[in-house]
CSV table of C-alpha atoms and ligand atoms in Angstrom, one decimal:
chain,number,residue,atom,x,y,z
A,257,UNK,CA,-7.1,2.7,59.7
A,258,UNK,CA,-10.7,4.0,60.9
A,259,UNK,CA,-9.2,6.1,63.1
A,260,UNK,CA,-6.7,7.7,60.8
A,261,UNK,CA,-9.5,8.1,58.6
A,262,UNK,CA,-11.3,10.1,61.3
A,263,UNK,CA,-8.9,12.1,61.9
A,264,UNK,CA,-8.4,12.7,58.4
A,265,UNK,CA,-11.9,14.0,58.2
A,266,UNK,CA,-12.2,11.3,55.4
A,267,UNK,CA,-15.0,9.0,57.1
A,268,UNK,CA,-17.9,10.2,55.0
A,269,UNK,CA,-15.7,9.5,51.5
A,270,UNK,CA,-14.9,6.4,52.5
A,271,UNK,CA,-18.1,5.1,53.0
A,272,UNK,CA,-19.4,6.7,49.8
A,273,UNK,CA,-16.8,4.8,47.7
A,274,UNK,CA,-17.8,1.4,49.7
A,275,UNK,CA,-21.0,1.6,48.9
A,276,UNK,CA,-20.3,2.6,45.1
A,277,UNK,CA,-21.2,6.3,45.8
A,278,UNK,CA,-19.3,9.0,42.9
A,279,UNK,CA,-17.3,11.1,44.5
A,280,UNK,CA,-18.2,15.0,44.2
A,281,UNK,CA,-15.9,18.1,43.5
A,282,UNK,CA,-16.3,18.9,47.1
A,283,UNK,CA,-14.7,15.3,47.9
A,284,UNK,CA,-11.9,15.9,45.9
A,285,UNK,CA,-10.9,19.0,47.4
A,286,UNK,CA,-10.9,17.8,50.4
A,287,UNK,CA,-8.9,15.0,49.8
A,288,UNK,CA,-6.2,17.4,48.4
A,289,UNK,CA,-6.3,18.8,52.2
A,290,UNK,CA,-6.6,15.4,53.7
A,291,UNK,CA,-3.4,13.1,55.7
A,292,UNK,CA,-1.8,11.8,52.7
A,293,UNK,CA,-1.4,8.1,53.7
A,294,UNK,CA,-5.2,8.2,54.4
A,295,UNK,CA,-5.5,8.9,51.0
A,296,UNK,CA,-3.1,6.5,49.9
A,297,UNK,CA,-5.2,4.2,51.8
A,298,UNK,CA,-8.6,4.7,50.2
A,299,UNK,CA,-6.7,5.1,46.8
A,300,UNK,CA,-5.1,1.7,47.1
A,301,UNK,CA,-8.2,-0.1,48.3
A,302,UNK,CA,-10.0,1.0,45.3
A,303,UNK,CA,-7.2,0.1,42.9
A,304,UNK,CA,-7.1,-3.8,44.9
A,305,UNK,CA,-10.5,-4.0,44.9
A,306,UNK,CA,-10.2,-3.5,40.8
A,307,UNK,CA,-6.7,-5.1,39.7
A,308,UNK,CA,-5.4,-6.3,42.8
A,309,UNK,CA,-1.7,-6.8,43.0
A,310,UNK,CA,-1.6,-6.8,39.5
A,311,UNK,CA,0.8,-3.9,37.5
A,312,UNK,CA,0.7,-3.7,34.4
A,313,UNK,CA,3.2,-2.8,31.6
A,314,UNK,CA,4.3,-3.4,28.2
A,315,UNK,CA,7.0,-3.7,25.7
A,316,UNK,CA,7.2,-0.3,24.0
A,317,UNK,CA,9.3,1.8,21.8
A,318,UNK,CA,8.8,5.5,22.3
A,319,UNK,CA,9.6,7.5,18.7
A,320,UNK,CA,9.5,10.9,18.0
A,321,UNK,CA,9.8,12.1,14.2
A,322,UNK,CA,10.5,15.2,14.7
A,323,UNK,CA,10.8,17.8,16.7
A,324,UNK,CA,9.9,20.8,14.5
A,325,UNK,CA,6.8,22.5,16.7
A,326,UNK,CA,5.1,25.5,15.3
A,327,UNK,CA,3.0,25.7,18.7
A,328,UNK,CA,4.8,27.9,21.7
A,329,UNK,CA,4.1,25.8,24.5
A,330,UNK,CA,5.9,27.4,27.4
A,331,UNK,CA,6.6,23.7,29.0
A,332,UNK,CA,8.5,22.1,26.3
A,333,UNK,CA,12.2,21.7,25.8
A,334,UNK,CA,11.5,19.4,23.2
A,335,UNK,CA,10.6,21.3,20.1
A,336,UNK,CA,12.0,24.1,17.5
A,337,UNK,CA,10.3,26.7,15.8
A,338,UNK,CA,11.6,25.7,12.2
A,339,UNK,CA,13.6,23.4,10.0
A,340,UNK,CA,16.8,25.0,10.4
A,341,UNK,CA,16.8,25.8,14.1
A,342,UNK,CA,19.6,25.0,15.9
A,343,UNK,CA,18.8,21.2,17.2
A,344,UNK,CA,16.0,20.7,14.4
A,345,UNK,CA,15.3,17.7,13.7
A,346,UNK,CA,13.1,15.4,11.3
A,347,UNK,CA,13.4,12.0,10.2
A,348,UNK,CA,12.5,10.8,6.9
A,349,UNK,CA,10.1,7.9,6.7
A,350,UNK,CA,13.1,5.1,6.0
A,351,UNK,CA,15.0,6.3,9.0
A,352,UNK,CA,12.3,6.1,10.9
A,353,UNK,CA,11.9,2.6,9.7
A,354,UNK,CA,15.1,2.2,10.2
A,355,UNK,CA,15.2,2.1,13.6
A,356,UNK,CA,12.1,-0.5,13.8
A,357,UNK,CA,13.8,-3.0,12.0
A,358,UNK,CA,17.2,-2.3,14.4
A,359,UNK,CA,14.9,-3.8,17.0
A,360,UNK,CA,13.5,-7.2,14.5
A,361,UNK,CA,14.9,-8.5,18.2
A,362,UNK,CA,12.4,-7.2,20.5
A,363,UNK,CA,8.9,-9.1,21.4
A,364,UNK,CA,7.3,-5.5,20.9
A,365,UNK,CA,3.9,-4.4,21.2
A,366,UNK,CA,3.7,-1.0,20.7
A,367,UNK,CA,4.9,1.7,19.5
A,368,UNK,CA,3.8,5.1,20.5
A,369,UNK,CA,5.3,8.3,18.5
A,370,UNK,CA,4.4,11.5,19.5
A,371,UNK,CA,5.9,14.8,17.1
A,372,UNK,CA,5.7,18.2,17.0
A,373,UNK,CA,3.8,20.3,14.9
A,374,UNK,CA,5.6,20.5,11.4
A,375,UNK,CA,4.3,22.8,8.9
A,376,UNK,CA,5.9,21.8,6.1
A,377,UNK,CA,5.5,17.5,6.0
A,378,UNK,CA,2.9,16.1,3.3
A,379,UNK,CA,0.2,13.9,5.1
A,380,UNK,CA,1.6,11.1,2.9
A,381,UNK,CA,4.6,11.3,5.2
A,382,UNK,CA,2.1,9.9,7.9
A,383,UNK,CA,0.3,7.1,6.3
A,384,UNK,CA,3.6,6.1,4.7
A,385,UNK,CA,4.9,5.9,8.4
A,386,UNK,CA,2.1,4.2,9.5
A,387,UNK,CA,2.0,2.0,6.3
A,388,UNK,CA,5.5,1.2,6.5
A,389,UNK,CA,6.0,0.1,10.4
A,390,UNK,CA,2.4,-2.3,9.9
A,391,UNK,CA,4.7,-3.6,6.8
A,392,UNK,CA,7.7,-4.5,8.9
A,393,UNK,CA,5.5,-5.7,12.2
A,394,UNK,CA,2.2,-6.3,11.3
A,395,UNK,CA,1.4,-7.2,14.9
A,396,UNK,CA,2.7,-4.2,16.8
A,397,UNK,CA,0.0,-2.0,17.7
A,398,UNK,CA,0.3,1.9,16.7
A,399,UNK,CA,-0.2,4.4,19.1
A,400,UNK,CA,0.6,7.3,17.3
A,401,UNK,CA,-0.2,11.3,17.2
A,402,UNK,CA,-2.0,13.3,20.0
A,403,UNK,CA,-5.3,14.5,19.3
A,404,UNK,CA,-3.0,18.1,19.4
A,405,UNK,CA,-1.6,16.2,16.1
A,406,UNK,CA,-4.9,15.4,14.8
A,407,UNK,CA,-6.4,19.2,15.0
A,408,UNK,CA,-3.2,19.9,13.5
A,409,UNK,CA,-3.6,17.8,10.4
A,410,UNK,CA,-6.9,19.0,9.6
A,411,UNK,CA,-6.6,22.5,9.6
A,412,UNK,CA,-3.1,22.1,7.6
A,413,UNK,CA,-4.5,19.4,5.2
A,414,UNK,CA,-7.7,21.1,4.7
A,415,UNK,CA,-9.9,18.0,6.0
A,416,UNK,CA,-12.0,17.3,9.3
A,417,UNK,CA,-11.0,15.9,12.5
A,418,UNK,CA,-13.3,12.5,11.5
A,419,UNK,CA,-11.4,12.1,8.0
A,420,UNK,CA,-7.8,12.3,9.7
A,421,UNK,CA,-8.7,10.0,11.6
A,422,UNK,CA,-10.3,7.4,9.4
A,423,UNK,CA,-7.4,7.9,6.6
A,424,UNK,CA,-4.6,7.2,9.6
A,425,UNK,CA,-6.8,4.4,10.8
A,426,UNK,CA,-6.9,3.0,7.3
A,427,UNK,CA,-3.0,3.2,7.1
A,428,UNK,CA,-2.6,1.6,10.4
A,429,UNK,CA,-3.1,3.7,13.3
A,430,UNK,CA,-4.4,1.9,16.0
A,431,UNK,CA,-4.9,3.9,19.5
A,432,UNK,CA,-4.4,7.5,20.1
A,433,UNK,CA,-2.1,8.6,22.8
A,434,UNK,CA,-2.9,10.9,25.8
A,435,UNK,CA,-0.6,13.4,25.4
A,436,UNK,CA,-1.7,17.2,24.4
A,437,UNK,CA,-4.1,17.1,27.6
A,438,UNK,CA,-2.2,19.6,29.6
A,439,UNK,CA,-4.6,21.3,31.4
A,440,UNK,CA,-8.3,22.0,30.7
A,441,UNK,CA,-9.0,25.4,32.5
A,442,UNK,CA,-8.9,28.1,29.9
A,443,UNK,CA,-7.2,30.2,32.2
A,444,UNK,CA,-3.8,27.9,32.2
A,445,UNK,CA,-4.4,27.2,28.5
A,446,UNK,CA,-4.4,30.8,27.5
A,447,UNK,CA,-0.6,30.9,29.4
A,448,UNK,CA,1.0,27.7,28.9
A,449,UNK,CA,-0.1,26.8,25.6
A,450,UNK,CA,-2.7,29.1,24.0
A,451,UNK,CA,-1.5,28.5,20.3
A,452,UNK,CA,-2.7,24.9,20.1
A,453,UNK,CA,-5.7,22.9,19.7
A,454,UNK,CA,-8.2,23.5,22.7
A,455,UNK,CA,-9.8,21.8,25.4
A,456,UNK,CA,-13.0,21.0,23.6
A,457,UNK,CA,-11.0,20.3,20.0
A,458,UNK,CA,-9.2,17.6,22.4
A,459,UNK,CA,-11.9,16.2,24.2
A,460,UNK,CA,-14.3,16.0,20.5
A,461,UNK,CA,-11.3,13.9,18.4
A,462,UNK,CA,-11.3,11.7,21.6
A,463,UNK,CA,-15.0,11.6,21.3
A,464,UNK,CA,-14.7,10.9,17.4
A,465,UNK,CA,-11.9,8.6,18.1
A,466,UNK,CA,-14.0,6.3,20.7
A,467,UNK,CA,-17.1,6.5,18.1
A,468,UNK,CA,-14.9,4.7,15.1
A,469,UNK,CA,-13.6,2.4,17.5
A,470,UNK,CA,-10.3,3.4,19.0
A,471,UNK,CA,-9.2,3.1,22.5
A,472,UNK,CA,-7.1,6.3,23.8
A,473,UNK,CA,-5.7,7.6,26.8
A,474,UNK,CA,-5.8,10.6,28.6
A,475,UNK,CA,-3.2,12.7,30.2
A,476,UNK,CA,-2.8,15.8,33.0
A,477,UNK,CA,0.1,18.1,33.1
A,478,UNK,CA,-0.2,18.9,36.9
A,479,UNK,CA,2.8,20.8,39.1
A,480,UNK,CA,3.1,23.9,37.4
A,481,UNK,CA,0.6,27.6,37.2
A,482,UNK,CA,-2.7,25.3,37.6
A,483,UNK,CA,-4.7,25.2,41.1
A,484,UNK,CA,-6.2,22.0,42.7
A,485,UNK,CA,-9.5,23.3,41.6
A,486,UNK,CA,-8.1,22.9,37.6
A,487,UNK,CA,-6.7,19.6,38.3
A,488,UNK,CA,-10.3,18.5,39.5
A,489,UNK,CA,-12.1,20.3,36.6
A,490,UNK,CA,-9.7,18.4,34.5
A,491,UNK,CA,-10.1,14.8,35.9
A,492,UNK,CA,-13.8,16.0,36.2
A,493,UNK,CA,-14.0,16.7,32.2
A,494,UNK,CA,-12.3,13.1,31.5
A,495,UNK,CA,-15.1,11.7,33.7
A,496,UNK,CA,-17.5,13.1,32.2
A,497,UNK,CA,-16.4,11.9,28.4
A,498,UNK,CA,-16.1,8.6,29.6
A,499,UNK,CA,-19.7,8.5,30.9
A,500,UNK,CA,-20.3,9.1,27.6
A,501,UNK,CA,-18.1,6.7,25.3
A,502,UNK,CA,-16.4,4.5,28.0
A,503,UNK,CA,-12.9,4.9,25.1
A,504,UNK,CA,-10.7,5.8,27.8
A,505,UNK,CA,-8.4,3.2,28.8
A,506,UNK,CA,-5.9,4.9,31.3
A,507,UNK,CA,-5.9,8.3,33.2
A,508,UNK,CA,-2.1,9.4,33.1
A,509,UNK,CA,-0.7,12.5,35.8
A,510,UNK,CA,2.7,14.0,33.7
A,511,UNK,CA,4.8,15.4,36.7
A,512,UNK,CA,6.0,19.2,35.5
A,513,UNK,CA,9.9,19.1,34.4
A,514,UNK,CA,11.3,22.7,34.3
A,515,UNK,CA,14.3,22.3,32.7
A,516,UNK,CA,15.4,24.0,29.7
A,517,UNK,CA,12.2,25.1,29.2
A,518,UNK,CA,10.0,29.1,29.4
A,519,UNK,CA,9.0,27.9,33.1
A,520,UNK,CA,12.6,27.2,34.2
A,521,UNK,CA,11.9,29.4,37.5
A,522,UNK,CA,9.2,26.7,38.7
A,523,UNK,CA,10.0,24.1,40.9
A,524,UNK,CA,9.2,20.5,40.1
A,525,UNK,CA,6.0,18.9,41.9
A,526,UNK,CA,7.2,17.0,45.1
A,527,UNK,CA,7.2,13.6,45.2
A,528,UNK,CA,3.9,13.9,48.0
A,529,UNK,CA,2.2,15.7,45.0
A,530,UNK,CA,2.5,13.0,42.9
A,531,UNK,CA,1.8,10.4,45.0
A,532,UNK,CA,-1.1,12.2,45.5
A,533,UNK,CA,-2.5,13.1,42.3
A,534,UNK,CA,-2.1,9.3,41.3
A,535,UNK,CA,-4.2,8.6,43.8
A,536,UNK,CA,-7.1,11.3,43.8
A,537,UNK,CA,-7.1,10.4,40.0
A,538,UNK,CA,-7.8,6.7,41.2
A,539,UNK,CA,-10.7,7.9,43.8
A,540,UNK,CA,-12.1,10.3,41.4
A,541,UNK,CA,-12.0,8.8,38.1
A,542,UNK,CA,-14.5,6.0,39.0
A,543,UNK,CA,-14.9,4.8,34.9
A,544,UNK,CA,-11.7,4.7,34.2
A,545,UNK,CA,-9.5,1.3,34.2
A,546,UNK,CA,-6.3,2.2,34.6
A,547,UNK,CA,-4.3,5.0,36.5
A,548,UNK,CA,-0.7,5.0,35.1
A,549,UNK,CA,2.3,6.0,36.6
A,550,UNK,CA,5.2,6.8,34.2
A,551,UNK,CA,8.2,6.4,35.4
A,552,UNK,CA,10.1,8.7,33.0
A,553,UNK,CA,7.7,11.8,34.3
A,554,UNK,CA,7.9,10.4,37.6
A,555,UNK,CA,11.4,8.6,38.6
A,556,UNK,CA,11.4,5.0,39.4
A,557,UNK,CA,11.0,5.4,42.6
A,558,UNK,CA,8.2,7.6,42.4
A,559,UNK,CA,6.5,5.0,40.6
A,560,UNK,CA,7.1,2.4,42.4
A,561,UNK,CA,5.8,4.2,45.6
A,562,UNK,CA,3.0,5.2,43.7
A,563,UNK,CA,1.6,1.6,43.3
A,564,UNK,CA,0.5,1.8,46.6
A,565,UNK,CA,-1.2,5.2,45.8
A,566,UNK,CA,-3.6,4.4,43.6
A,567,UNK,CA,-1.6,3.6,40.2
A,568,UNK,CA,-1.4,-0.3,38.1
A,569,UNK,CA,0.5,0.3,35.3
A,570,UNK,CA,3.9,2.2,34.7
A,571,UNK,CA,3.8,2.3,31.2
A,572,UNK,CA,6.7,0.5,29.3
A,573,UNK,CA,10.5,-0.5,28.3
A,574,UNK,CA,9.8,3.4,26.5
A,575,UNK,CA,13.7,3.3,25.0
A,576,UNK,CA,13.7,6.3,22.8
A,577,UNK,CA,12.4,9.2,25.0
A,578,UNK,CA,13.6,12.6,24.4
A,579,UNK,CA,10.3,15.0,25.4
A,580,UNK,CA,11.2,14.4,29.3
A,581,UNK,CA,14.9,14.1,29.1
A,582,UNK,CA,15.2,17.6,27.3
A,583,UNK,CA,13.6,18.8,30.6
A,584,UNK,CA,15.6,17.3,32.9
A,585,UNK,CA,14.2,13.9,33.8
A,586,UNK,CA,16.8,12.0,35.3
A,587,UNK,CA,15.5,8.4,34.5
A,588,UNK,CA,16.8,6.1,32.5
A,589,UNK,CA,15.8,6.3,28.6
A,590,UNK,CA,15.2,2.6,28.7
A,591,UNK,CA,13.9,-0.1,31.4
A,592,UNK,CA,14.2,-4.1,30.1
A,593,UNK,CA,11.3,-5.7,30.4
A,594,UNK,CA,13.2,-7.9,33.1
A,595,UNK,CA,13.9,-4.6,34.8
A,596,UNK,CA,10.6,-3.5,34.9
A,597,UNK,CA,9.3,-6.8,36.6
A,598,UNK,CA,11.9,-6.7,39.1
A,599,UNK,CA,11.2,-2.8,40.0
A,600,UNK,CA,7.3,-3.9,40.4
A,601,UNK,CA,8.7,-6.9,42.5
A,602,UNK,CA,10.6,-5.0,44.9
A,603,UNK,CA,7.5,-2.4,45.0
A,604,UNK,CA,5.6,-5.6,46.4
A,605,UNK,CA,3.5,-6.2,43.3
A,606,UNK,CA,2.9,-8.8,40.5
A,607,UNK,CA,3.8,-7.7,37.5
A,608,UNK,CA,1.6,-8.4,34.3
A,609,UNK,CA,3.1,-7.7,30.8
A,610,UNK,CA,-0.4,-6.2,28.7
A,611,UNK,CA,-0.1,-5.0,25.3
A,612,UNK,CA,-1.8,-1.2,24.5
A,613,UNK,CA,-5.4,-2.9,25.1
A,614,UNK,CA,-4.7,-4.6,28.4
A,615,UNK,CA,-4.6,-8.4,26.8
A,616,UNK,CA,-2.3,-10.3,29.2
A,617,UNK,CA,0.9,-11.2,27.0
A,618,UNK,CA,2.7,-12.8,29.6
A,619,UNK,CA,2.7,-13.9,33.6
A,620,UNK,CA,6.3,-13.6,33.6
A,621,UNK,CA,6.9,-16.0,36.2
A,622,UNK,CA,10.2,-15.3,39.2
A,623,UNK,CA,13.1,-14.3,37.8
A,624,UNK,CA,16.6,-12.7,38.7
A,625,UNK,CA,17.4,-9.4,37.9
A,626,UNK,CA,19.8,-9.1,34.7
A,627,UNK,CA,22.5,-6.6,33.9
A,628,UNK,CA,20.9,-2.9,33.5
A,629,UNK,CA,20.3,-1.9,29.7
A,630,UNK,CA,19.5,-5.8,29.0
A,631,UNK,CA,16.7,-6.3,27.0
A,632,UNK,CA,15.8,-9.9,27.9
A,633,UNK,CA,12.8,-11.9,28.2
B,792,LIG,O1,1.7,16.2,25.8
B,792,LIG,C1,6.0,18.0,27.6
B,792,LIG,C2,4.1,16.4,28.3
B,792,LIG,C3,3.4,14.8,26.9
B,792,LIG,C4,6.9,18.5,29.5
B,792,LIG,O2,-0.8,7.9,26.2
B,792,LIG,C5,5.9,17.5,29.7
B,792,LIG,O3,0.1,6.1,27.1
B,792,LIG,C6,6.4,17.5,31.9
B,792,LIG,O4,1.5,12.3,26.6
B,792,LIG,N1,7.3,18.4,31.8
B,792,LIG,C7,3.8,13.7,26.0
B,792,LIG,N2,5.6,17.1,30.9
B,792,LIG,C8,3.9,12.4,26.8
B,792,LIG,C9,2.6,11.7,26.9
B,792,LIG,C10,2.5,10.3,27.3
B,792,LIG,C11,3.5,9.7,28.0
B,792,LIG,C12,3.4,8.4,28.4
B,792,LIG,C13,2.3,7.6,28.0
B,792,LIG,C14,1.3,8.2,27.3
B,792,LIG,C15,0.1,7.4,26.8
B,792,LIG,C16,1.3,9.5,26.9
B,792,LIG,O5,4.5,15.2,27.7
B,792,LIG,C17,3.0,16.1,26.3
B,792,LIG,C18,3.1,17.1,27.5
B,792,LIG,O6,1.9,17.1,28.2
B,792,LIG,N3,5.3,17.3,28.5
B,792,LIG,N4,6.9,18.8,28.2
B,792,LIG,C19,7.6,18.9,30.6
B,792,LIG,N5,8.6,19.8,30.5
């Protein structure tokens, strides 16, 4: 591999992360330039020199309340402008509890919903969400609303970004999601989504968040308008929070899907982008655990590849996505848990089921594959 390395002009990075060295802005672009299966290579020797074979995932249910948006973000396919609009939709609190207690079958251990931006919801309907799944499942962890969520709440319900967060937590809320991250730079804010919360709004409710306690995660939209120079500000920014709170439990690269949505006429990233964005991530971000690779953003396949590029986890069973499907994402909307461990096992990994804070729950020791759409354990 030394001489691949060489070649790759990648010599002087890979000593630097031997000996424990931080790797620069300068570093990363280069390895954006570099042989990709010499960055695979330094990506994967970091990520078996922290977890080794070890993947993580976990038993999830994905739910999203609704889909009433008042923010224009030129990405989604997911949301509608109003109540009313044609594919509008909004659960009430019981049906949302409803579908919880269609799964009283499932060893879950999280559930992680995500909504759009309604204007017109009480913030009762939250804590009586969160009140009401901790009633049914006390011990299913709540990773609910992006800090995108959060900013929205307190300019709607006239309080700060500290007291949402403390009220939620007092009804139940448990971790905060990555998703709202897009992209940092300004300049692909201002296009892509300039009539939501902001970089620094993001990056201060994560801050608040890690202060009272809570883990969270953090996401990058990459494959669209941004240029490698945004994506390393961006992973730079993350870094640079964690120095300061160490909340951060997993970095996670969302693959652009252009269907059905304002940026149709884009191509999706390549699979080589992805594999090597997971793995920059992995060499980059230095303080954070956990590089995720989710295979509903990336296909299975992806994913699985991707474990030898830097990632450990691929997220979870999911179940109920929509945000990724409405774009086109041709995954499944559901893995079993015993299809998950197989996929990790024909990658060549170990699979580890974690719940949201990375406790082991289960070794899950060799099994067969069972019938697709199962949900066994
Ligand atoms: O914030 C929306 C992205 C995110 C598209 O924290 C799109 O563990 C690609 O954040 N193409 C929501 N991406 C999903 C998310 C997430 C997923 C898995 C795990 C975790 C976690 C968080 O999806 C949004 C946005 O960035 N998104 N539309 C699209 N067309």
């Amino acid at each position: 591999m030394q001489s691949r390395l060489a070649a790759a002009g990648l010599l002087e990075i890979h000593e630097k992360r031997e000996a424990g060295v931080r790797l620069d802005f300068d570093d990363a672009r280069r390895l954006f330039e570099a042989d990709l299966l010499a960055v695979g290579w330094l990506a994967n020797r970091e990520r078996e020199r922290r977890h080794g074979d070890r993947t993580y995932f976990n038993y999830n249910l994905r739910l999203e309340a609704t889909n009433v948006c008042t923010a224009s973000c030129l990405f989604c396919s997911f949301a509608r402008l109003m109540p009313g609009d044609d594919g509008a939709y909004t659960l009430t609190v019981e049906q949302v509890l409803a579908r919880l207690r269609e799964k009283a079958d499932q060893p879950l251990t999280e559930i992680h919903i995500v909504n759009g931006l309604h204007p017109e919801l009480p913030f009762s309907y939250y804590t009586d969400l969160l009140r009401g799944l901790k009633a049914i499942r006390p011990d299913i962890h709540l990773k609910c609303f992006t800090a995108v969520e959060i900013a929205y709440f307190s300019d709607l319900y006239g309080m700060t970004d500290e007291q949402v967060l403390v009220e939620l937590r007092a009804a139940g809320l448990d971790s905060l999601p990555g998703g709202g991250a897009e992209i940092f730079a300004e300049r692909v804010r201002r296009k892509i989504c300039h009539d939501k919360c902001g970089t620094e709004r993001y990056l201060d409710i994560h801050r608040t968040a890690h202060r009272l306690g809570m883990r969270t995660n953090v996401t990058m939209l990459y494959g669209h308008i941004e240029t490698v120079d945004e994506r390393i500000d961006h992973m730079m920014r993350v870094r640079d929070l964690q120095d300061e709170t160490g909340g951060f439990q997993a970095f996670i690269p969302l693959a652009f899907h252009p269907d059905n949505n304002q940026m149709r006429k884009l191509p999706a990233p390549a699979a080589t982008d992805t594999l090597r964005v997971h793995a920059i991530a992995r060499l980059v971000l230095d303080n954070v655990d956990h590089i995720k690779a989710y295979w509903i953003s990336s296909g299975v396949e992806v994913a699985q590849t991707a474990l030898w590029f830097g990632a450990d986890d691929l997220d979870g069973t999911v179940q109920e996505e929509t945000i990724y499907h409405m774009a086109g994402s041709r995954t499944p909307t559901a893995l079993s848990t015993a299809e998950i461990e197989q996929l990790i096992r024909d990658a060549g990994r170990s699979p580890i089921e974690r719940d949201t804070l990375y406790n082991v729950v289960r070794i899950p020791a060799f099994a067969p594959a069972v019938e697709v759409g199962a949900s066994a354990r």
